[in-house]
Coordinates of C-alpha atoms in Angstrom, one line a residue:
Chain A
M1195 CA 124.2 309.5 141.1
K1196 CA 123.9 310.0 137.4
R1197 CA 122.5 306.5 136.9
L1198 CA 120.0 307.2 139.7
V1199 CA 119.0 310.4 138.0
A1200 CA 118.6 308.7 134.7
V1201 CA 116.4 306.0 136.3
A1202 CA 114.3 308.5 138.1
L1203 CA 113.9 310.4 135.0
G1204 CA 112.9 307.4 132.9
I1205 CA 110.2 306.5 135.6
L1206 CA 108.8 309.9 135.7
T1207 CA 108.6 310.2 132.0
A1208 CA 107.0 306.7 131.9
I1209 CA 104.2 307.9 134.4
G1210 CA 103.7 311.1 132.5
G1211 CA 103.9 309.6 129.1
F1212 CA 101.5 306.7 129.9
V1213 CA 98.2 308.5 129.4
D1214 CA 97.2 309.6 125.9
I1215 CA 93.8 310.6 124.4
G1216 CA 92.6 307.1 124.2
D1217 CA 93.2 306.6 128.0
L1218 CA 91.7 310.0 128.8
V1219 CA 88.5 309.6 126.9
T1220 CA 87.9 305.8 127.4
N1221 CA 88.5 306.0 131.3
A1222 CA 86.2 309.0 131.5
V1223 CA 83.5 307.5 129.4
V1224 CA 83.6 304.3 131.4
G1225 CA 83.8 306.2 134.8
A1226 CA 80.7 308.1 133.9
R1227 CA 78.7 305.2 132.8
F1228 CA 80.0 302.2 134.7
G1229 CA 81.6 303.7 137.8
M1230 CA 84.7 301.7 138.8
S1231 CA 83.2 298.4 137.8
L1232 CA 85.6 298.3 134.8
A1233 CA 88.7 299.2 136.8
W1234 CA 89.9 295.6 136.8
V1235 CA 90.4 296.0 132.9
V1236 CA 92.9 299.0 133.6
V1237 CA 94.8 296.6 135.9
V1238 CA 94.8 293.8 133.4
G1239 CA 95.9 296.2 130.5
V1240 CA 98.7 297.8 132.7
V1241 CA 100.1 294.4 133.6
G1242 CA 99.9 293.4 129.9
I1243 CA 101.7 296.5 128.7
C1244 CA 104.3 296.1 131.4
L1245 CA 104.9 292.5 130.2
F1246 CA 105.2 293.2 126.6
A1247 CA 107.0 296.6 126.8
Q1248 CA 109.6 295.0 129.1
M1249 CA 110.0 292.0 126.6
S1250 CA 110.2 294.5 123.6
G1251 CA 112.8 296.6 125.3
R1252 CA 114.9 293.5 126.3
V1253 CA 114.7 292.3 122.7
A1254 CA 115.9 295.7 121.4
A1255 CA 118.7 295.9 124.0
V1256 CA 120.0 292.4 123.6
S1257 CA 119.5 291.7 119.9
G1258 CA 120.1 295.2 118.7
R1259 CA 116.8 295.0 116.8
A1260 CA 113.6 296.9 117.1
T1261 CA 110.1 295.4 116.9
F1262 CA 109.5 295.6 113.1
E1263 CA 112.9 294.4 112.2
V1264 CA 112.3 291.3 114.3
I1265 CA 108.8 290.9 112.8
R1266 CA 110.1 290.9 109.2
E1267 CA 113.0 288.5 110.0
R1268 CA 110.8 286.1 112.1
L1269 CA 107.6 286.1 110.1
G1270 CA 108.9 286.6 106.6
P1271 CA 108.0 289.4 104.0
R1272 CA 104.4 288.2 103.5
A1273 CA 103.1 287.6 107.1
G1274 CA 105.4 290.6 108.2
G1275 CA 103.8 292.7 105.3
A1276 CA 100.2 291.9 106.4
N1277 CA 101.2 292.7 110.0
L1278 CA 102.7 296.0 108.7
I1279 CA 99.5 297.1 107.0
A1280 CA 97.3 296.5 110.0
S1281 CA 99.7 297.9 112.6
F1282 CA 100.4 300.9 110.4
A1283 CA 96.7 301.7 109.8
V1284 CA 95.9 301.4 113.5
T1285 CA 98.9 303.6 114.4
V1286 CA 97.8 306.4 111.8
L1287 CA 94.3 306.2 113.2
T1288 CA 95.7 306.7 116.6
L1289 CA 97.9 309.6 115.5
T1290 CA 94.9 311.2 113.9
A1291 CA 93.0 310.9 117.3
E1292 CA 96.1 312.3 119.2
I1293 CA 96.3 315.4 116.9
G1294 CA 92.6 315.9 117.5
G1295 CA 93.2 315.7 121.1
I1296 CA 95.7 318.4 121.0
A1297 CA 93.4 320.8 119.2
L1298 CA 90.4 320.0 121.6
A1299 CA 92.9 320.7 124.5
L1300 CA 93.9 324.0 122.9
Q1301 CA 90.1 324.8 122.5
L1302 CA 89.6 324.5 126.2
A1303 CA 92.4 327.2 126.8
S1304 CA 91.4 329.5 124.2
S1305 CA 87.7 328.8 123.1
V1306 CA 89.1 328.8 119.5
E1307 CA 87.3 326.2 117.5
P1308 CA 89.4 322.9 117.1
R1309 CA 89.4 323.0 113.3
L1310 CA 91.4 326.3 113.5
W1311 CA 94.0 324.6 115.8
I1312 CA 94.4 321.4 113.9
P1313 CA 96.7 322.6 111.2
F1314 CA 98.9 324.3 113.8
A1315 CA 98.9 321.1 115.9
G1316 CA 100.0 319.0 113.0
L1317 CA 102.7 321.5 112.0
A1318 CA 104.0 321.6 115.5
V1319 CA 104.1 317.9 115.8
W1320 CA 106.1 317.8 112.3
L1321 CA 108.4 320.5 113.3
V1322 CA 109.4 319.0 116.8
L1323 CA 109.8 315.6 115.1
W1324 CA 112.0 317.2 112.5
R1325 CA 114.2 319.4 114.7
V1326 CA 114.1 318.3 118.3
K1327 CA 116.4 315.6 119.8
F1328 CA 114.8 312.3 120.7
S1329 CA 115.7 312.6 124.4
V1330 CA 114.3 316.2 124.7
L1331 CA 111.0 315.4 123.1
E1332 CA 110.5 312.3 125.2
N1333 CA 111.5 313.8 128.5
V1334 CA 109.7 317.3 128.1
T1335 CA 106.3 315.9 127.1
G1336 CA 106.6 313.0 129.7
L1337 CA 107.5 315.4 132.5
L1338 CA 104.7 318.0 131.7
G1339 CA 102.4 315.1 131.5
L1340 CA 103.0 314.5 135.2
T1341 CA 100.6 317.4 135.9
L1342 CA 97.8 314.9 135.1
V1343 CA 98.4 313.8 138.6
V1344 CA 96.0 316.5 139.4
F1345 CA 93.2 314.1 138.6
A1346 CA 94.4 311.9 141.4
V1347 CA 94.5 314.9 143.9
A1348 CA 91.0 316.0 142.6
L1349 CA 89.6 312.5 143.3
A1350 CA 91.0 312.7 146.9
Q1351 CA 89.6 316.3 147.4
L1352 CA 86.2 315.3 146.1
G1353 CA 86.0 313.2 149.2
P1354 CA 84.3 310.2 147.7
D1355 CA 83.0 307.1 149.5
W1356 CA 86.2 305.2 149.2
G1357 CA 84.7 302.1 150.4
A1358 CA 82.1 302.2 147.8
L1359 CA 84.6 303.0 145.1
V1360 CA 86.9 300.0 146.0
D1361 CA 84.0 297.6 146.5
E1362 CA 82.8 298.5 143.1
A1363 CA 86.3 298.0 141.8
V1364 CA 87.0 294.6 143.5
R1365 CA 83.5 293.3 143.1
P1366 CA 82.7 294.3 139.5
S1367 CA 79.3 293.7 138.0
I1368 CA 77.3 294.9 135.0
P1369 CA 74.9 297.7 135.9
A1370 CA 71.3 296.7 135.8
Q1371 CA 70.5 299.4 133.0
E1372 CA 73.3 298.4 130.8
P1373 CA 73.3 295.5 128.4
A1374 CA 76.1 292.9 128.6
P1375 CA 77.5 293.5 125.1
T1376 CA 78.1 297.3 125.9
Y1377 CA 79.8 296.5 129.2
W1378 CA 82.1 293.9 127.4
Y1379 CA 82.6 296.4 124.4
Y1380 CA 83.9 299.0 126.7
A1381 CA 86.0 296.3 128.5
V1382 CA 87.7 295.7 125.1
A1383 CA 88.0 299.4 124.5
L1384 CA 89.7 300.0 127.8
F1385 CA 92.0 297.1 127.1
G1386 CA 92.9 298.4 123.8
A1387 CA 93.6 301.9 125.3
A1388 CA 96.0 300.5 127.7
M1389 CA 97.8 298.2 125.2
T1390 CA 97.9 300.3 122.0
P1391 CA 100.5 298.7 119.6
Y1392 CA 102.4 301.9 119.1
E1393 CA 103.6 301.9 122.6
V1394 CA 105.6 298.7 121.9
F1395 CA 106.9 300.0 118.6
F1396 CA 108.0 303.2 120.3
F1397 CA 109.4 301.6 123.5
S1398 CA 111.6 299.1 121.5
S1399 CA 112.6 301.7 118.9
G1400 CA 113.5 304.2 121.6
A1401 CA 115.7 301.5 123.1
R1402 CA 117.6 301.6 119.9
E1403 CA 117.5 305.4 119.8
E1404 CA 119.1 305.5 123.2
R1405 CA 121.6 302.7 122.2
W1406 CA 120.5 300.5 125.1
T1407 CA 122.5 297.3 125.7
T1408 CA 122.3 294.5 128.2
K1409 CA 123.8 297.0 130.9
D1410 CA 120.5 299.1 130.5
L1411 CA 118.0 296.1 131.2
A1412 CA 117.7 297.1 134.9
T1413 CA 116.8 300.7 133.9
S1414 CA 114.4 299.5 131.4
R1415 CA 112.7 297.2 133.8
A1416 CA 112.4 300.0 136.4
N1417 CA 110.9 302.4 133.9
V1418 CA 108.3 299.8 132.9
L1419 CA 107.5 298.0 136.3
V1420 CA 107.4 301.3 138.3
G1421 CA 106.4 303.9 135.7
F1422 CA 103.6 302.3 133.7
P1423 CA 101.7 300.9 136.9
L1424 CA 101.9 304.5 138.5
G1425 CA 100.6 305.7 135.0
G1426 CA 97.9 303.3 135.3
V1427 CA 96.9 304.9 138.7
L1428 CA 96.4 308.2 136.8
S1429 CA 94.0 306.2 134.4
L1430 CA 92.2 305.0 137.3
A1431 CA 92.0 308.5 138.9
I1432 CA 90.4 309.9 135.7
A1433 CA 87.8 307.1 135.8
G1434 CA 87.2 307.7 139.5
C1435 CA 86.7 311.5 138.8
A1436 CA 84.1 310.7 136.3
A1437 CA 82.5 308.1 138.6
V1438 CA 82.0 310.5 141.6
V1439 CA 81.0 313.6 139.8
L1440 CA 79.4 312.7 136.2
L1441 CA 77.9 309.5 137.0
P1442 CA 75.5 310.7 139.7
R1443 CA 74.4 313.6 137.4
Q1444 CA 73.8 311.1 134.6
I1445 CA 76.3 312.9 132.3
D1446 CA 77.5 310.6 129.5
V1447 CA 81.0 311.7 128.3
T1448 CA 81.0 312.9 124.7
S1449 CA 83.7 315.7 124.9
L1450 CA 87.0 316.5 126.3
S1451 CA 85.5 319.5 128.2
Q1452 CA 83.3 317.2 130.3
I1453 CA 86.4 315.2 131.4
T1454 CA 88.0 318.4 133.1
L1455 CA 84.8 319.4 135.0
P1456 CA 85.4 317.1 138.1
V1457 CA 88.9 318.7 138.5
A1458 CA 87.5 322.2 138.3
L1459 CA 84.9 321.2 140.9
A1460 CA 87.4 319.8 143.3
G1461 CA 90.4 322.3 142.8
G1462 CA 89.2 325.3 141.0
K1463 CA 91.1 327.1 138.3
L1464 CA 94.5 326.2 139.3
A1465 CA 93.7 322.5 139.2
L1466 CA 91.9 323.0 135.9
A1467 CA 95.0 324.9 134.4
L1468 CA 97.2 322.0 135.4
A1469 CA 94.7 319.5 134.0
I1470 CA 94.6 321.3 130.6
L1471 CA 98.5 321.5 130.6
G1472 CA 98.6 317.8 131.3
I1473 CA 96.2 317.0 128.6
V1474 CA 98.0 319.2 126.0
A1475 CA 101.4 317.5 127.1
A1476 CA 100.0 314.0 127.1
T1477 CA 98.3 314.4 123.6
F1478 CA 101.3 316.2 122.1
G1479 CA 103.6 313.6 123.5
A1480 CA 101.4 310.7 122.2
A1481 CA 101.2 312.4 118.9
L1482 CA 105.1 312.6 118.6
E1483 CA 105.1 308.9 119.7
T1484 CA 102.6 307.5 117.2
A1485 CA 104.2 309.7 114.3
L1486 CA 107.5 308.3 115.3
S1487 CA 106.1 304.8 115.3
T1488 CA 104.6 305.2 111.8
G1489 CA 108.3 306.0 110.8
Y1490 CA 109.8 303.1 112.7
T1491 CA 107.4 300.5 111.4
L1492 CA 107.8 301.4 107.6
A1493 CA 111.6 302.0 108.0
Q1494 CA 112.3 298.9 110.0
F1495 CA 110.2 296.6 107.6
F1496 CA 111.7 297.9 104.4
G1497 CA 115.2 298.3 105.7
W1498 CA 115.5 302.1 105.5
S1499 CA 117.8 304.1 107.5
W1500 CA 115.8 305.2 110.6
G1501 CA 116.0 307.0 113.9
K1502 CA 116.3 310.6 115.4
F1503 CA 120.0 309.7 115.9
H1504 CA 120.4 310.2 112.2
R1505 CA 120.3 313.6 110.8
P1506 CA 117.1 314.2 108.7
A1507 CA 119.1 313.9 105.4
E1508 CA 120.5 310.6 106.4
A1509 CA 117.0 309.1 107.1
A1510 CA 115.1 311.0 104.6
R1511 CA 112.5 308.3 103.8
F1512 CA 112.0 307.8 107.7
H1513 CA 111.2 311.4 108.2
T1514 CA 109.1 311.7 105.0
A1515 CA 107.1 308.7 106.1
M1516 CA 106.3 310.5 109.5
G1517 CA 105.5 313.8 107.7
V1518 CA 103.1 312.2 105.3
A1519 CA 101.5 310.4 108.3
V1520 CA 101.1 313.6 110.2
L1521 CA 99.7 315.3 106.9
V1522 CA 97.2 312.5 106.5
G1523 CA 95.9 312.7 110.0
T1524 CA 95.6 316.5 109.8
L1525 CA 93.7 316.4 106.6
V1526 CA 91.4 313.7 107.9
L1527 CA 90.7 315.9 111.0
L1528 CA 90.0 319.0 108.8
T1529 CA 87.0 317.1 107.3
N1530 CA 85.3 317.7 110.5
V1531 CA 85.5 314.2 111.8
D1532 CA 84.7 314.1 115.5
P1533 CA 88.1 313.5 117.4
I1534 CA 86.4 311.8 120.3
A1535 CA 84.6 309.2 118.1
M1536 CA 87.9 308.7 116.1
T1537 CA 89.6 308.1 119.6
E1538 CA 87.0 305.6 120.5
Y1539 CA 87.4 303.7 117.2
S1540 CA 91.2 303.9 117.4
V1541 CA 91.2 302.0 120.8
V1542 CA 88.9 299.3 119.6
F1543 CA 90.8 298.8 116.5
S1544 CA 94.0 298.7 118.5
A1545 CA 92.6 295.7 120.5
V1546 CA 91.7 294.1 116.9
A1547 CA 95.3 294.5 115.8
L1548 CA 97.2 293.5 119.1
P1549 CA 97.9 289.8 118.4
L1550 CA 99.8 290.8 115.3
T1551 CA 102.3 292.9 117.5
Y1552 CA 102.7 290.6 120.5
L1553 CA 103.0 287.2 119.1
P1554 CA 106.2 288.0 117.3
I1555 CA 107.6 289.6 120.4
L1556 CA 106.7 286.6 122.5
L1557 CA 108.4 284.2 119.9
V1558 CA 111.5 286.3 119.7
A1559 CA 111.8 286.9 123.5
N1560 CA 112.1 283.0 123.6
D1561 CA 114.6 282.6 120.8
R1562 CA 118.1 281.9 122.2
Q1563 CA 119.6 282.8 118.6
Y1564 CA 118.4 286.4 119.3
M1565 CA 118.5 286.6 123.1
G1566 CA 121.2 284.3 124.3
E1567 CA 120.9 283.9 128.1
H1568 CA 118.4 286.8 128.2
V1569 CA 115.4 284.6 127.0
N1570 CA 112.0 284.7 129.0
G1571 CA 112.0 282.9 132.2
R1572 CA 109.2 280.5 133.0
F1573 CA 107.0 283.1 134.9
T1574 CA 107.3 285.5 132.1
N1575 CA 106.4 282.9 129.5
A1576 CA 103.5 281.6 131.6
L1577 CA 102.1 285.1 131.9
G1578 CA 102.9 285.8 128.3
L1579 CA 100.8 282.8 127.2
V1580 CA 97.9 283.9 129.4
Y1581 CA 98.1 287.3 127.8
L1582 CA 98.2 285.9 124.3
V1583 CA 94.9 284.2 125.0
V1584 CA 93.4 287.4 126.5
I1585 CA 94.6 289.4 123.5
L1586 CA 93.3 286.9 121.0
A1587 CA 89.9 286.9 122.7
A1588 CA 89.8 290.7 122.8
S1589 CA 90.8 290.8 119.2
L1590 CA 88.1 288.4 118.1
A1591 CA 85.4 289.9 120.3
A1592 CA 86.0 293.5 119.4
I1593 CA 84.1 293.8 116.1
P1594 CA 81.1 291.7 117.1
L1595 CA 80.7 293.6 120.3
M1596 CA 81.1 296.8 118.4
I1597 CA 78.2 295.7 116.2
A1598 CA 76.0 294.3 119.1
S1599 CA 76.4 297.3 121.2
G1600 CA 76.1 300.0 118.4
A1601 CA 79.6 301.1 119.2
G1602 CA 78.7 301.5 122.9
Q1603 CA 75.3 303.3 122.4
Chain B
M431 CA 92.2 280.0 88.3
P432 CA 93.5 280.2 91.9
S433 CA 94.8 277.0 93.2
P434 CA 92.7 275.1 96.0
R435 CA 95.5 275.5 98.4
R436 CA 95.7 279.3 97.9
A437 CA 92.0 279.8 98.0
R438 CA 91.7 278.1 101.6
P439 CA 93.0 280.9 103.7
A440 CA 90.9 283.6 101.7
R441 CA 87.8 281.3 102.3
A442 CA 88.6 280.9 106.0
T443 CA 89.1 284.6 106.4
A444 CA 85.8 285.4 104.6
A445 CA 84.1 282.8 106.8
W446 CA 85.4 284.3 110.1
A447 CA 84.4 287.8 108.9
A448 CA 80.9 286.5 108.2
V449 CA 80.8 284.8 111.8
A450 CA 81.9 288.0 113.4
V451 CA 79.2 290.2 111.6
V452 CA 76.5 287.6 112.2
G453 CA 77.6 287.0 115.8
G454 CA 77.4 290.7 116.5
C455 CA 74.0 291.0 114.9
A456 CA 72.7 288.0 116.8
L457 CA 73.5 289.7 120.1
G458 CA 71.6 292.9 119.2
P459 CA 68.1 293.9 120.4
G460 CA 65.3 291.8 118.9
S461 CA 62.0 293.6 119.9
A462 CA 60.7 296.0 117.4
D463 CA 58.4 297.8 120.0
G464 CA 61.2 298.1 122.4
Y465 CA 63.3 299.6 119.7
E466 CA 60.8 302.3 118.7
A467 CA 60.6 303.5 122.3
R468 CA 64.4 303.6 122.4
T469 CA 64.4 305.7 119.3
L470 CA 62.7 308.4 121.4
T471 CA 64.4 307.8 124.9
D472 CA 67.9 307.7 123.5
P473 CA 68.0 311.2 122.1
V474 CA 66.1 312.5 125.1
D475 CA 68.7 311.0 127.5
E476 CA 71.5 312.5 125.3
A477 CA 69.7 315.9 125.7
A478 CA 69.3 315.4 129.4
S479 CA 73.1 314.6 129.8
A480 CA 73.7 317.8 127.9
V481 CA 71.4 319.8 130.3
A482 CA 73.2 318.2 133.4
T483 CA 76.6 319.2 131.9
G484 CA 75.3 322.7 131.3
T485 CA 74.0 322.9 135.0
L486 CA 77.3 321.7 136.4
V487 CA 79.1 324.2 134.2
V488 CA 77.0 327.2 135.3
E489 CA 77.4 326.1 139.0
L490 CA 81.2 326.0 138.4
A491 CA 81.1 329.5 136.9
V492 CA 79.1 331.0 139.7
R493 CA 81.5 329.6 142.1
D494 CA 84.3 331.0 139.9
R495 CA 86.0 327.4 139.7
A496 CA 86.2 327.4 135.9
F497 CA 87.8 329.6 133.3
A498 CA 85.4 331.3 130.9
T499 CA 87.1 329.4 128.0
V500 CA 86.4 326.0 129.6
A501 CA 82.8 326.9 130.5
D502 CA 82.3 328.2 126.9
T503 CA 83.6 325.0 125.4
A504 CA 81.7 322.7 127.6
L505 CA 78.5 324.6 126.9
L506 CA 79.2 324.7 123.1
D507 CA 79.8 320.9 123.3
A508 CA 76.4 320.4 125.2
I509 CA 74.5 322.5 122.7
G510 CA 76.0 320.2 120.0
D511 CA 74.8 317.1 121.8
A512 CA 71.4 318.6 122.4
G513 CA 71.2 319.8 118.8
G514 CA 72.1 316.3 117.6
A515 CA 69.4 314.9 119.7
Q516 CA 66.8 317.4 118.2
S517 CA 67.9 316.3 114.8
T518 CA 67.5 312.6 115.5
L519 CA 63.9 313.1 117.0
A520 CA 62.8 315.3 114.1
A521 CA 63.8 312.6 111.7
D522 CA 62.0 309.9 113.5
V523 CA 58.4 309.0 112.5
P524 CA 56.9 306.6 114.8
R525 CA 53.9 304.5 113.8
D526 CA 51.8 304.1 117.0
P527 CA 49.6 307.0 118.1
P528 CA 51.0 306.9 121.9
L529 CA 54.5 307.1 120.5
V530 CA 53.5 309.9 118.1
A531 CA 52.3 312.0 121.1
A532 CA 55.4 310.9 123.0
R533 CA 57.6 312.1 120.2
H534 CA 55.7 315.4 120.1
E535 CA 56.5 316.0 123.8
A536 CA 60.1 314.9 123.4
V537 CA 60.6 317.4 120.5
V538 CA 59.3 320.2 122.6
A539 CA 61.3 319.2 125.8
V540 CA 64.7 319.0 123.6
A541 CA 64.0 322.3 122.0
Q542 CA 63.6 323.7 125.5
A543 CA 66.9 322.1 126.5
V544 CA 68.6 323.7 123.4
A545 CA 67.3 327.1 124.3
A546 CA 68.2 326.7 128.0
L547 CA 71.8 325.8 127.0
A548 CA 72.2 328.6 124.6
D549 CA 71.1 331.1 127.2
A550 CA 73.6 329.6 129.6
R551 CA 76.4 330.1 127.0
A552 CA 75.3 333.6 126.4
W553 CA 75.4 334.2 130.2
V554 CA 79.0 332.7 130.5
N555 CA 80.0 335.1 127.7
R556 CA 78.4 337.9 129.5
T557 CA 76.0 338.7 126.6
A558 CA 72.7 337.5 128.2
D559 CA 70.1 339.7 129.9
R560 CA 69.6 337.0 132.6
D561 CA 71.2 336.3 135.9
A562 CA 72.8 333.0 137.0
A563 CA 69.6 332.1 139.0
E564 CA 67.4 332.5 136.0
V565 CA 69.8 330.5 133.8
L566 CA 69.8 327.6 136.4
D567 CA 66.1 327.8 136.7
A568 CA 65.7 327.4 132.8
L569 CA 68.2 324.4 132.9
S570 CA 66.2 322.8 135.8
S571 CA 62.8 323.2 134.0
A572 CA 64.4 321.8 130.7
A573 CA 65.6 318.8 132.8
D574 CA 62.1 318.2 134.4
A575 CA 60.6 318.4 130.9
L576 CA 63.0 315.9 129.5
D577 CA 62.3 313.5 132.5
A578 CA 58.5 313.8 131.7
A579 CA 59.2 313.1 128.1
V580 CA 61.2 310.0 128.8
A581 CA 58.5 308.7 131.3
R582 CA 55.8 309.2 128.5
A583 CA 57.9 307.4 126.0
E584 CA 58.5 304.5 128.3
R585 CA 54.7 304.4 129.0
A586 CA 53.7 304.5 125.3

């Protein structure tokens, strides 16, 4: 019974923790502009993150090593160092966007300008990281993030033409008024939003935080293979709400407030309150995860003591690194940079940095010295190789598409 | 002097970066005339999106389906977007006489949109001397003016 509760809790937190500011913004932008014609990218991204999160969790549980410990061992200090710089930069960019997302969500609840919320959001993230246990911070934000299911409920209540929505999703085409580079730019952005590197760092390091062993592999698989796809359904619901309400009105999404309007139309104030609560929880949870990932990547690469299972005094450099990352993100936001624009850039640069994270995981997951009998099976390897090609293509195309489309203008 | 073997990865990286930039530029729009019209229609479209957002927000507020804080924030964001469009248009200096006339119409239409959105925000915050119907009428008129400005820019 206890195990069943643990599995259920893991699945629920995976669903609620799947959506972050990148998924919220990118899915809404895409839904309002392209309808459901980019839904296939969400499916591709969800399958990809399931594949690599499951592999990284298995590597951590079997080898006792988290992602960056493996990257340093497998690639050596020079290549691993280059990997660290790129992954760390993208993770800090994502952390900055998440803290901005918290401030924007609190503005919705209070009408207080985001710049006034930013320092409090940064401080709250740091305090929770310092004082709250790993299991509590993961479970509370994940469970509260489940209120984002209100987007799926709202979509049903809006009474859309389901046939047209499904047809658009399964027979995608580039709208006549949109240039092809813009369509493919947003495809890369959506892919990057679904497969952000910090998710893998967090998942594998979390496996070490919770002392997973081979006995926990089934739980890990359930969390990933059930939780993440259901989280992907939430992403599609956000896009669907935008497609049904904002697209016909020719509203381009440029702010977080616009994303909540379809929910208000469908379900009124109660639904809106749940959406705001869900957005605060999702962005706060993601800020915690990205901040932890900054600490994990640095500490694992340099061999520092790391993990929330140590007291802060026993992992001082780990906690200092996270504190500095949160401070940097907060200070950048206080320069009045637009958090939505920052979010859009973070998902595209996540796509650029993806190969650096996934190639080492794929290599180690096939290495019998680390994995013993738990190496990848043939199906996993075949899928892994297909995804490596997709990831490389997205990574190489991201910057040219950004230039060609004027960052999606 | 760096050894030839060490210089190869750096040269390869620089070559790939150059390909990425040139590749992106090569895919971009080529027509100068099309670009001039777009410099007018893009900000007008942005303002039209802001007016549509404002209209939806006021409708939600009338039906009591949105908190005042959400309505206020959404209208503030829409005013920001319309104001950004206004700045872009004001900075543009088209060369052709038809585009000059189209630009003037666009500037007037976007200014009307900004005013309508500001009035809508005042109404949401209960500081306006207008009622909901008047606010919605003003937004509708602004939307019509923006449509006319886009049509004129596209014909120019």
